[in-house]
Coordinates of C-alpha atoms in Angstrom, one line a residue:
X1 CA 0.0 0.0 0.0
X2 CA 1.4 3.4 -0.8
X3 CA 1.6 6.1 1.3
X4 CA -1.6 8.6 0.4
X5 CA 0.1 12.0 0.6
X6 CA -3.3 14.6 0.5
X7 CA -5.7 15.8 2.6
X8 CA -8.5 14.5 5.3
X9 CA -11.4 16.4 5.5
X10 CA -13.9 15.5 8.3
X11 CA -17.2 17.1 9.3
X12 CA -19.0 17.3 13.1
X13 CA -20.1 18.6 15.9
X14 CA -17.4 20.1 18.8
X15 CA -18.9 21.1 21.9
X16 CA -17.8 22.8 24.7
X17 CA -17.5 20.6 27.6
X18 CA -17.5 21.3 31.4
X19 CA -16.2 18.1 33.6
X20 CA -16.3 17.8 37.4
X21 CA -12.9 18.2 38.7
X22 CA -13.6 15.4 41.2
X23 CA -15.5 12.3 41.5
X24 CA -19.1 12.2 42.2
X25 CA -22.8 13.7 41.3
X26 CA -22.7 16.9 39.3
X27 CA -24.0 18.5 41.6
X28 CA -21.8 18.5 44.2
X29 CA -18.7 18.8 41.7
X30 CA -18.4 22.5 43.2
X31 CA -15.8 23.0 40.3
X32 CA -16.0 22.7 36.3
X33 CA -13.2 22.7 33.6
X34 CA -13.8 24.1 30.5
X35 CA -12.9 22.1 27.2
X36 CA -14.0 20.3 24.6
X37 CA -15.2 17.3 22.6
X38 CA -16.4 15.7 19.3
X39 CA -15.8 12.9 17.8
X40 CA -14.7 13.7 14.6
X41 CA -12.6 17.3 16.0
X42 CA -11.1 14.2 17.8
X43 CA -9.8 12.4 14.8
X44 CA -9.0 15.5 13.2
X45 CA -6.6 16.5 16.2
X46 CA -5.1 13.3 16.1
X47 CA -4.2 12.6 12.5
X48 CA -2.6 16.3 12.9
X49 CA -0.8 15.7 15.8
X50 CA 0.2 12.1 13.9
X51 CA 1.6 14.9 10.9
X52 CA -0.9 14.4 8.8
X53 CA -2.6 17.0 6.5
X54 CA -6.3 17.8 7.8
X55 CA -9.4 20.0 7.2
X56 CA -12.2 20.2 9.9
X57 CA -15.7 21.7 8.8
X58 CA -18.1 22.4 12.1
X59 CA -20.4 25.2 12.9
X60 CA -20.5 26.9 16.3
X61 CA -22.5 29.9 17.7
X62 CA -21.8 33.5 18.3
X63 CA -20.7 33.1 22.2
X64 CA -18.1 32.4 24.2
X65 CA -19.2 28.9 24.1
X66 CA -18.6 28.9 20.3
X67 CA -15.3 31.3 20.4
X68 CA -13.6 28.1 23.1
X69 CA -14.0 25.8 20.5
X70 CA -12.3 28.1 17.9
X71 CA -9.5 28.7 19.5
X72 CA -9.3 25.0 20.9
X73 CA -8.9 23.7 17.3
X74 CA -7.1 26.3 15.6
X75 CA -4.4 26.3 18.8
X76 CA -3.8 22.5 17.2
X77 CA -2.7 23.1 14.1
X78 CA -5.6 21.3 12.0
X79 CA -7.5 23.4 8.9
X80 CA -10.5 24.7 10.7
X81 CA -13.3 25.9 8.4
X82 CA -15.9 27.2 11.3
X83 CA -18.9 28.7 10.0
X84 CA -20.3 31.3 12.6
X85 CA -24.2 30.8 13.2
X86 CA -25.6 34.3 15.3
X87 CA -29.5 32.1 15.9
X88 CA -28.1 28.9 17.6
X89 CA -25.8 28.1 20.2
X90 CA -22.2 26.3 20.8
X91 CA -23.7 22.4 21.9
X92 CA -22.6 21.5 25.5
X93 CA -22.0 18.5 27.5
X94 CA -21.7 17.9 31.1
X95 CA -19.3 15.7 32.3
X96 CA -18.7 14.0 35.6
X97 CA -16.6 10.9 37.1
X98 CA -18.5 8.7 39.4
X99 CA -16.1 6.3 40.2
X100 CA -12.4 5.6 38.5
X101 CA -12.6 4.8 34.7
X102 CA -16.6 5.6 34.6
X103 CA -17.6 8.7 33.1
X104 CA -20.9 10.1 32.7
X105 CA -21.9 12.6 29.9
X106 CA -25.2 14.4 30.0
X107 CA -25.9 16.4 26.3
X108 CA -27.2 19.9 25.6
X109 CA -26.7 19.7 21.7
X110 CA -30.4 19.7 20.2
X111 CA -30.4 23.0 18.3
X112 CA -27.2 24.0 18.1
X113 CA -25.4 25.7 16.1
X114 CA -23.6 22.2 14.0
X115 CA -27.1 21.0 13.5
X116 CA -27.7 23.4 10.9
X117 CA -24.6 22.0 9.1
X118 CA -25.9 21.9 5.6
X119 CA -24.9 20.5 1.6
X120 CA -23.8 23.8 1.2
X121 CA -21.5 24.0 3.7
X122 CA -19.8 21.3 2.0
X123 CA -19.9 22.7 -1.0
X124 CA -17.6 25.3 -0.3
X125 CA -14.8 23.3 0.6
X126 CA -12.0 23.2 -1.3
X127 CA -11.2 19.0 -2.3
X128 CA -8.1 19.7 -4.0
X129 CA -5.4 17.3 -2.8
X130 CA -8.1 15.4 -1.1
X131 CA -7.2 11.5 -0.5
X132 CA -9.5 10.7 3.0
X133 CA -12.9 11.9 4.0
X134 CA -14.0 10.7 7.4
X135 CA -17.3 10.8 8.7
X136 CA -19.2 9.5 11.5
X137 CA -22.9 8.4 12.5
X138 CA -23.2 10.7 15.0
X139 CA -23.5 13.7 12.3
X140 CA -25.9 11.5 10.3
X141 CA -28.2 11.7 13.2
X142 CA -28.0 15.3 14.0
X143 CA -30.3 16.7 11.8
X144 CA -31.9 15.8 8.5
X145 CA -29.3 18.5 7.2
X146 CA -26.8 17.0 9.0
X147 CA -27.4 13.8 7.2
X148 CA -27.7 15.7 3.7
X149 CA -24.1 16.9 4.4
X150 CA -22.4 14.1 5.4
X151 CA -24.1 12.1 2.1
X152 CA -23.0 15.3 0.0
X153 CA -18.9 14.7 1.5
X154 CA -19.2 11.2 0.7
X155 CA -20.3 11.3 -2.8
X156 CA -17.8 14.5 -3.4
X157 CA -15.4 12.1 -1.9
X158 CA -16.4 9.3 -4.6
X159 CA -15.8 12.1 -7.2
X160 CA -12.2 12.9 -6.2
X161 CA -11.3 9.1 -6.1
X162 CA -11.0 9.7 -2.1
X163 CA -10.9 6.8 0.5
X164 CA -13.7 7.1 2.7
X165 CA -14.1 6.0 5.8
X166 CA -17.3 5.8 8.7
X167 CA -17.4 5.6 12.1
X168 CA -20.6 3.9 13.5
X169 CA -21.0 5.5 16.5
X170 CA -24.2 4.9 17.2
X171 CA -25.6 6.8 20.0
X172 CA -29.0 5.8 21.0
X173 CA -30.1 9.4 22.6
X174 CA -30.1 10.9 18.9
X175 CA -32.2 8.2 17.3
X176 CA -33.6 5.0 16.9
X177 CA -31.9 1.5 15.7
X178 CA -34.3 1.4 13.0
X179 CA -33.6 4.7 12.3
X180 CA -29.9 4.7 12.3
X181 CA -29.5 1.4 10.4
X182 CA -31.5 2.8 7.6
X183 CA -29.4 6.0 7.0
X184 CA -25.9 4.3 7.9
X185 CA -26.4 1.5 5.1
X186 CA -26.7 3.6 2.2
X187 CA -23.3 5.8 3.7
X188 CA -21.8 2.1 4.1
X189 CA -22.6 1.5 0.7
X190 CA -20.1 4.2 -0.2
X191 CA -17.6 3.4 1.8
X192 CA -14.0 1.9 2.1
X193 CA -13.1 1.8 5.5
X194 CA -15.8 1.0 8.2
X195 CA -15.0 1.1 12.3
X196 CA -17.7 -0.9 14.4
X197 CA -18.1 -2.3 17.4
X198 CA -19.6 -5.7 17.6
X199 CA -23.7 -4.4 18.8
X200 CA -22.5 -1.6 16.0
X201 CA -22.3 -4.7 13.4
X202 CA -25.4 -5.8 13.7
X203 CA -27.3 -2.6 13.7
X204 CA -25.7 -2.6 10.2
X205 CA -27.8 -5.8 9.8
X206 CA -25.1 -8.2 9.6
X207 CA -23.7 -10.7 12.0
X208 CA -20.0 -11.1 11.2
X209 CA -17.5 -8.7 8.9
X210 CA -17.3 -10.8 6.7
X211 CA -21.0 -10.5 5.8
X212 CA -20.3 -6.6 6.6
X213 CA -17.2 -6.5 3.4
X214 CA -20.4 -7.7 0.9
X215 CA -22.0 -4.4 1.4
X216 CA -19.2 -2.4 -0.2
X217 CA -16.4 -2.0 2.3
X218 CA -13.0 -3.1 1.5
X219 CA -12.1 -2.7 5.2
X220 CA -14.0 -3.4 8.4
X221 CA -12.7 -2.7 11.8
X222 CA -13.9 -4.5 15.1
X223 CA -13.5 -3.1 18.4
X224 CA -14.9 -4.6 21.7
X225 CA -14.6 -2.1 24.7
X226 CA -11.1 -2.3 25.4
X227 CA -10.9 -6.1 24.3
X228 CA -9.5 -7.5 21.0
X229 CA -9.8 -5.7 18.3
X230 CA -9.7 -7.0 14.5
X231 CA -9.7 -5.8 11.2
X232 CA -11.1 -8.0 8.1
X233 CA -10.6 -7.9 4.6
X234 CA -11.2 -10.0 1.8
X235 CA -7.5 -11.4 2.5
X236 CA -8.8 -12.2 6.1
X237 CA -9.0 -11.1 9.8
X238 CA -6.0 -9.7 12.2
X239 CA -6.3 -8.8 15.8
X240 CA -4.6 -7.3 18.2
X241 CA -4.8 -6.8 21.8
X242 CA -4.3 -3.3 23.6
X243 CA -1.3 -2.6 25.8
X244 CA -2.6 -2.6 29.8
X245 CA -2.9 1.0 31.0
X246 CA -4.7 2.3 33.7
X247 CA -8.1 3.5 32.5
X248 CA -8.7 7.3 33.7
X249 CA -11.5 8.3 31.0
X250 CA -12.9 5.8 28.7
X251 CA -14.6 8.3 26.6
X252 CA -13.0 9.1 23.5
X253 CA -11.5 5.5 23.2
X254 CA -13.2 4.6 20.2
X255 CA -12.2 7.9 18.3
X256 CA -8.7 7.0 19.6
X257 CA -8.3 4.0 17.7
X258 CA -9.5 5.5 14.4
X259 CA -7.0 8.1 14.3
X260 CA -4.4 5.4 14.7
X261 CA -5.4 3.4 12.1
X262 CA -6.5 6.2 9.8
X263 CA -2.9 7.5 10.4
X264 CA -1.7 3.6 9.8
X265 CA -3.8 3.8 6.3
X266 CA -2.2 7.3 5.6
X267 CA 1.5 6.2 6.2
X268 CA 1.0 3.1 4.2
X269 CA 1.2 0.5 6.6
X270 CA 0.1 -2.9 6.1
X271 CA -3.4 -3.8 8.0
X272 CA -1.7 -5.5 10.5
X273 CA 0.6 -2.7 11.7
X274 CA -2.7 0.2 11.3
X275 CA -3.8 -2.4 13.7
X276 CA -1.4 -2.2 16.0
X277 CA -0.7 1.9 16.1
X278 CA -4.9 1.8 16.6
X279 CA -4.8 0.0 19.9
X280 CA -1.8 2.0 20.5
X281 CA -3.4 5.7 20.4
X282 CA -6.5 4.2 22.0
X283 CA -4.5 2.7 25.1
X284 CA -3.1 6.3 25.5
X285 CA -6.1 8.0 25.4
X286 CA -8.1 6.4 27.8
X287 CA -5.2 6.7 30.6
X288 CA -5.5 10.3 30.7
X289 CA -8.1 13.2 31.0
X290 CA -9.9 14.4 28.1
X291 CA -11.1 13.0 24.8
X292 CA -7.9 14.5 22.7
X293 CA -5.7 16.0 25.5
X294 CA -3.4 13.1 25.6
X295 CA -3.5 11.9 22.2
X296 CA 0.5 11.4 21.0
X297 CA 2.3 13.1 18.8
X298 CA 4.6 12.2 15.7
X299 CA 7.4 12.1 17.6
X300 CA 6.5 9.5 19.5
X301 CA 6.3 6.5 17.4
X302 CA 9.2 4.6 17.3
X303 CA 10.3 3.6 13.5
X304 CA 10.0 0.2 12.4
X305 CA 7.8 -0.2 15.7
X306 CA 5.1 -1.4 13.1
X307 CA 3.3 1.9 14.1
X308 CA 3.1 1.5 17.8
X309 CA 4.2 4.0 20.8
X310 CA 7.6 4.8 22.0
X311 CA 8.8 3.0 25.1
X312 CA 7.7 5.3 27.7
X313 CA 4.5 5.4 26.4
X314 CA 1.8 2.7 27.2

């Protein structure tokens, strides 16, 4: 496999987030840290962090909410197109710790301001140079126009002979199984790369990946909460098991383990050693704080470490 030298694009929702700085109820947190968190901001700070090229398109609101999330991404170094929206707000979630390694996430995102993410909006991005488009189901179940964007990026994706890859995703608070299995085939129809969890797999319809690879995938990655993960193609499955780490913040785990094998897929690697940088990234993000803060940096893979993290990392 060659290494693809153009760009990402990506397309979601970032929120602000404010997390309990200790463990317990909400309520009685007494203190909140600002920050934030989306899934696919996630993968886009990660593949830039990993040196690759990337372009993030989100909408925020006119407020301070909105201006935090701005300056968040821009501050790492990705290609932020941010469209301003003065009638909706920045989404927020609410974050608290109950116990060590379980974290709670409570969602003030209907309306916002990424909701109203439209065709048009994609549209006006600039595909030159363009070799991955990443999207996820979360943005599919945003909004209807949500769902018309992220179908417009995958077929403009088609047009520029780009990879394309999904993210299941499923969250059951934005919609219904029924619901999300009928809007995720038709995007998995179009797609080369497809992450999943193993409930994900059969929402999809589909029992095994194997069955999953006959609806147009070329690529279809397992994950199972911190378990083995496996990839299958048409050549066959490989698994890999994540390095032990202390577990701090599960959320952001899955997102975690795209960005390392996107960046894997981007580098050239065979599936195998994607594999293995995947459960990498994803052991390092779950041992700290955050849903990016601690993803790695280029600098921190060790050559001909068939992608995975330097010594002192997990």
């Amino acid at each position: 496999m060659n290494r693809e030298r153009g760009r990402t694009i990506t397309v979601g929702e970032t929120m602000a987030t404010a997390s309990a700085t200790r463990p317990g109820p909400l309520r009685h947190a007494g203190l909140l840290e600002l920050s934030t968190a989306g899934a696919e901001s996630t993968v886009a700070i990660g593949l830039t962090r990993l040196g690759h090229d990337c372009t993030y398109l989100t909408r925020v609101g006119d407020d301070e909410l909105g201006r935090l999330v701005v300056t968040t991404l821009r501050g790492e170094g990705l290609d932020l197109v941010a469209r301003v929206d003065e009638s909706r707000r920045t989404g927020l979630m609410l974050r608290e710790q109950r116990t060590s390694g379980r974290v709670r996430g409570e969602y003030w995102r209907a309306g916002s301001a990424a909701s109203a993410l439209s065709t048009g909006d994609v549209d006006a991005l600039d595909f030159d140079g363009v070799s991955l488009v990443h999207v996820t189901g979360i943005t599919l179940a945003l909004s209807p126009s949500c769902a018309g964007a992220v179908e417009r990026l995958v077929a403009r994706a088609r047009e520029v002979n780009a990879t394309v890859s999904l993210d299941v995703n499923h969250r059951d608070g934005l919609w219904s199984r029924a619901d999300a299995a009928t809007a995720l085939s038709r995007v998995v129809a179009s797609c080369d790369i497809v992450f999943a969890s193993a409930d994900e797999v059969e929402l999809l319809g589909v029992t095994t990946a194997e069955e999953l690879l006959e609806q147009g995938p070329s690529v279809v990655a397992v994950t199972d909460g911190g378990g083995v993960a496996t990839v299958t193609t048409a050549a066959g499955t490989v698994e890999a098991t994540p390095p032990a780490v202390t577990l701090v913040d599960p959320l952001g785990a899955g997102d975690a383990f795209v960005v390392g094998y996107l960046s894997g897929h981007l580098d050239g690697l065979a599936v195998e050693d994607a594999l293995a940088r995947a459960v990498s990234v994803a052991a390092v993000g779950v041992s700290t704080r955050g849903d990016w803060e601690g993803l790695p940096r280029r600098d921190e893979l060790r050559p001909g470490s068939r992608g995975r993290l330097t010594a002192d990392e997990p």
